[in-house]
Coordinates of N, CA and C in Angstrom, one line a residue:
X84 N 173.6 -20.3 21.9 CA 173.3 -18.9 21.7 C 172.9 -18.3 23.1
X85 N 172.0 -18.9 24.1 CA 171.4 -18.5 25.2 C 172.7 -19.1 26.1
X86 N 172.7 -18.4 27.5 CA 173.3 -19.3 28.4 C 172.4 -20.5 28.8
X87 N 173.0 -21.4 29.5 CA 172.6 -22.7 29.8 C 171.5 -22.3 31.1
X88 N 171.8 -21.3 32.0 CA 171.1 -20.8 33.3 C 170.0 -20.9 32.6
X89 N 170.2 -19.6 31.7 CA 168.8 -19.0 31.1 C 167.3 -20.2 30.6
X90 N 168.5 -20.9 29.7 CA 167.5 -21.9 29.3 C 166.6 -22.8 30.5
X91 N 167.7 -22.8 31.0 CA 166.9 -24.0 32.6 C 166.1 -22.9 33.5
X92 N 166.1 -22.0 33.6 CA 165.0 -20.9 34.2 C 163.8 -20.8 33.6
X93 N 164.0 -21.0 32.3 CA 162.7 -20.7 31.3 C 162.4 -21.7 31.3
X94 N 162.6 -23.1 30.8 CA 162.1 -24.9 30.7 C 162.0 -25.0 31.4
X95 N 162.3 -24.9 32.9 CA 161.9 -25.7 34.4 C 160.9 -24.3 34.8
X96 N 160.5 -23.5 34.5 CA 159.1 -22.9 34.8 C 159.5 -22.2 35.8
X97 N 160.6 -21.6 36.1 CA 160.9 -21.2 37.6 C 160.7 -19.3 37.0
X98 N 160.7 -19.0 35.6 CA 160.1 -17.5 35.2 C 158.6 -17.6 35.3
X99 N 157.9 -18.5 35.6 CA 156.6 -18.0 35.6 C 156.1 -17.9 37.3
X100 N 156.9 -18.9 37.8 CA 157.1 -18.4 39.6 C 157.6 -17.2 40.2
X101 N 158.7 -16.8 39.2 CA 159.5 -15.3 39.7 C 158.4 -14.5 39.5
X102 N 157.5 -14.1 38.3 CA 157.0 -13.0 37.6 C 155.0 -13.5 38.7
X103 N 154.7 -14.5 38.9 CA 154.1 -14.8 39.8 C 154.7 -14.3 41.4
X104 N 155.3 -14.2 41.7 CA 156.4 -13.4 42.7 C 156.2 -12.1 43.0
X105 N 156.4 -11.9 41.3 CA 156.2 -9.9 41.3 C 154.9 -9.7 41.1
X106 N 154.3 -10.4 40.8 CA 152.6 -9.6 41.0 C 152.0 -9.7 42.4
X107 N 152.3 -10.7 43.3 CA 152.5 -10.7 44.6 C 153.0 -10.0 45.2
X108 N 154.3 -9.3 45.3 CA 154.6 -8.1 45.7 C 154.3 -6.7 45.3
X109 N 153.7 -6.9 43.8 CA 153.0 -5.5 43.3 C 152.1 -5.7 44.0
X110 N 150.8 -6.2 44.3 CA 149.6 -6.6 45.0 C 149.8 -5.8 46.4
X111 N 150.5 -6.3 47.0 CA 150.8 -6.0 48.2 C 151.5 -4.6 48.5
X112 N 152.4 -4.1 47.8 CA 152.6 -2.7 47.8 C 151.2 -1.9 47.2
X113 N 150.9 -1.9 46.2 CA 149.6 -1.1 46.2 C 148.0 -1.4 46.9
X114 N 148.1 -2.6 47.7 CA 147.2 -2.6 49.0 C 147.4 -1.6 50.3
X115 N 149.0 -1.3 50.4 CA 149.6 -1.0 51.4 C 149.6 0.7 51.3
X116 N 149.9 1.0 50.0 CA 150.4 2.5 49.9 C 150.0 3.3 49.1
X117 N 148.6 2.5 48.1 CA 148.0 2.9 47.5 C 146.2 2.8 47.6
X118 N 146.1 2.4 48.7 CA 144.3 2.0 49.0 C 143.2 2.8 49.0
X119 N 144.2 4.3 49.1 CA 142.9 5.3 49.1 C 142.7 5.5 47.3
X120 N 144.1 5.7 46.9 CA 143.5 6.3 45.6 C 143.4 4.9 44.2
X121 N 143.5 3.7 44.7 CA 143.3 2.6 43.4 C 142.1 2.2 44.2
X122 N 141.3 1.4 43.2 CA 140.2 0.4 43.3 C 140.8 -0.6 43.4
X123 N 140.6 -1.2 44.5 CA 141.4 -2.4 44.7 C 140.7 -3.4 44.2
X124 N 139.6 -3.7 44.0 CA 139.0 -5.0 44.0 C 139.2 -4.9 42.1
X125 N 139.4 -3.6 40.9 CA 139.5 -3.9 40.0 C 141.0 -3.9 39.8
X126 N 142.1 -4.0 40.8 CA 143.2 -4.4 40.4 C 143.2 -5.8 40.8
X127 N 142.8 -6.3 41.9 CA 142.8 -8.0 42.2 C 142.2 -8.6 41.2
X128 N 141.2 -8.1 40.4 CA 141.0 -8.9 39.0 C 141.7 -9.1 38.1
X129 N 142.3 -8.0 37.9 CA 143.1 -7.4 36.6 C 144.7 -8.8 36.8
X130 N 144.8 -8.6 38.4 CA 146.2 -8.8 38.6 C 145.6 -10.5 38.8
X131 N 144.3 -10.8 38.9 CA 143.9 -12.4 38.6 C 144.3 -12.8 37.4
X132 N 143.4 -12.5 36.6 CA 143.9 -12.9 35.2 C 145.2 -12.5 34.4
X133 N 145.9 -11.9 35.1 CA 147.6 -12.2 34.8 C 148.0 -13.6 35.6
X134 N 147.4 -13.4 36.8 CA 147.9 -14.3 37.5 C 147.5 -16.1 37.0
X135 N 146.5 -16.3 36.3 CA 146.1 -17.3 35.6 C 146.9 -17.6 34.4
X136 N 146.8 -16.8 33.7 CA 147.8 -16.6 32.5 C 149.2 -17.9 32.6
X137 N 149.6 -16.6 33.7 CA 151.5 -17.4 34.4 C 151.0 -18.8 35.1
X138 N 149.9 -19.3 35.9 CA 149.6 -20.7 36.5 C 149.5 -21.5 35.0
X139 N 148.7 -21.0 33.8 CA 149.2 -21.8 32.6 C 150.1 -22.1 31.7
X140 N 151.3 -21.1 32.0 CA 152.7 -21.0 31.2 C 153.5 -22.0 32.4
X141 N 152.8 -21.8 33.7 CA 153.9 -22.9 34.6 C 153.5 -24.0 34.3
X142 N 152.2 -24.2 34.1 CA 151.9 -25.9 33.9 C 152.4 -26.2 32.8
X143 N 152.4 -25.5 32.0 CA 152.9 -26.5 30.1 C 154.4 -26.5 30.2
X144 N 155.2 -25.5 30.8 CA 156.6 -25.4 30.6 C 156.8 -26.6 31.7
X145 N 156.2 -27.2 33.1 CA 156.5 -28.2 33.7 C 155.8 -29.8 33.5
X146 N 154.7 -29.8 32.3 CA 154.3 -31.1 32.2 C 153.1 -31.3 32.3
X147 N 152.5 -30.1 33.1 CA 151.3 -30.9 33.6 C 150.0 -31.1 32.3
X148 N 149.2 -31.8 33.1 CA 148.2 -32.0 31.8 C 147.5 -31.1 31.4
X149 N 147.2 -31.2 29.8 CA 146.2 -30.6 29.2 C 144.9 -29.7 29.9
X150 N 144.3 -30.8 30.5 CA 143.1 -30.3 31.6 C 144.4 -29.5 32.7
X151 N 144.7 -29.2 33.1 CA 145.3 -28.0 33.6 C 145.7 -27.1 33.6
X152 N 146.6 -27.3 32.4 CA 146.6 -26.3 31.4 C 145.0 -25.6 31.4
X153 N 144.2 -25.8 30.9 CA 143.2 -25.1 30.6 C 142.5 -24.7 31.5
X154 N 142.3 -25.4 33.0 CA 141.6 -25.0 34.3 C 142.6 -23.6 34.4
X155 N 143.6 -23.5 34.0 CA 144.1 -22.2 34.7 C 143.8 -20.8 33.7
X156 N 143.7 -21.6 32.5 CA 143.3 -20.4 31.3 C 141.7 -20.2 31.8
X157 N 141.0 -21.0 32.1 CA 139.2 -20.9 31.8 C 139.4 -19.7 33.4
X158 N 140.3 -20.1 34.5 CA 140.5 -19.4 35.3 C 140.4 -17.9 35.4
X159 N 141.7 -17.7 34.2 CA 141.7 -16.4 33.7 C 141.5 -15.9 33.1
X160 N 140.3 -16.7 32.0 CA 139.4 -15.9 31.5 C 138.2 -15.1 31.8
X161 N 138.0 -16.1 33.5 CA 136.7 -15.5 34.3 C 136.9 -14.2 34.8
X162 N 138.3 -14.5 35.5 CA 138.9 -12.6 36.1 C 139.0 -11.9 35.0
X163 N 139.1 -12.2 34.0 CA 139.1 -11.4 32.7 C 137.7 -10.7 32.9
X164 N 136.9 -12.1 32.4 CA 135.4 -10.8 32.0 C 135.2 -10.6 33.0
X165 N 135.4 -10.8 34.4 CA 134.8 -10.1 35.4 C 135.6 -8.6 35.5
X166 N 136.6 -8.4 35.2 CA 137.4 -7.2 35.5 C 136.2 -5.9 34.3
X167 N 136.4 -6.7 33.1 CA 136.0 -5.7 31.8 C 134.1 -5.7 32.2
X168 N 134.1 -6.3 32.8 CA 132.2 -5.9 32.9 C 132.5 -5.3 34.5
X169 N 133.0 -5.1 35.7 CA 133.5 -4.6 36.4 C 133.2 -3.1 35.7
X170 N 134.5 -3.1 34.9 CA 135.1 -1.6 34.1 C 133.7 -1.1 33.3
X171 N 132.9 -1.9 32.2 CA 132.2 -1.3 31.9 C 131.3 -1.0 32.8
X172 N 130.7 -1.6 33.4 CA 129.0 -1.7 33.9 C 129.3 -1.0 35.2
X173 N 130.4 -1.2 36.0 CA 130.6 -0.8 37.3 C 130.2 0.3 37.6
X174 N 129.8 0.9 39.3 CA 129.6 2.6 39.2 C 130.9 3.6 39.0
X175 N 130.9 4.6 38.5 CA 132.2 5.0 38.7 C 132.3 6.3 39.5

């Protein structure tokens, strides 16, 4: 039903490197062109805990272990609460 490409982009983990890619170049364009008017340090969190997310979808779609799996989620759960206590507590 899928092409064969497709499938081998998705099982060999190479979608969680592309989309890891594009948050690296979002990053970077909004450091570049957007510094006066975004909070940067609550987008580098925001854009952390995506970024953890995708280092856990690469490890399980490539093999790695369980404990890895999870160092990358416990990862992104920290940019997590640090973003949302950031957002709440932060000055605005």
């Amino acid at each position: 039903m899928w092409p064969d490409w497709l499938l081998a982009f998705v099982g060999d983990g190479r979608i969680a490197l592309l989309a890891l890619a594009v948050i690296g170049v979002e990053a970077l364009l909004i450091a570049l062109f957007l510094r006066r008017r975004a909070r940067i340090g609550s987008l580098v969190l925001t854009m952390a805990s995506g970024a953890g997310l995708l280092g856990a979808l690469y490890a399980a779609l490539t093999g790695a272990s369980a404990g890895m799996i999870a160092l990358w989620l416990v990862a992104s759960l920290v940019a997590h609460a640090a973003d949302m206590a950031t957002r709440l507590f932060g000055r605005s």
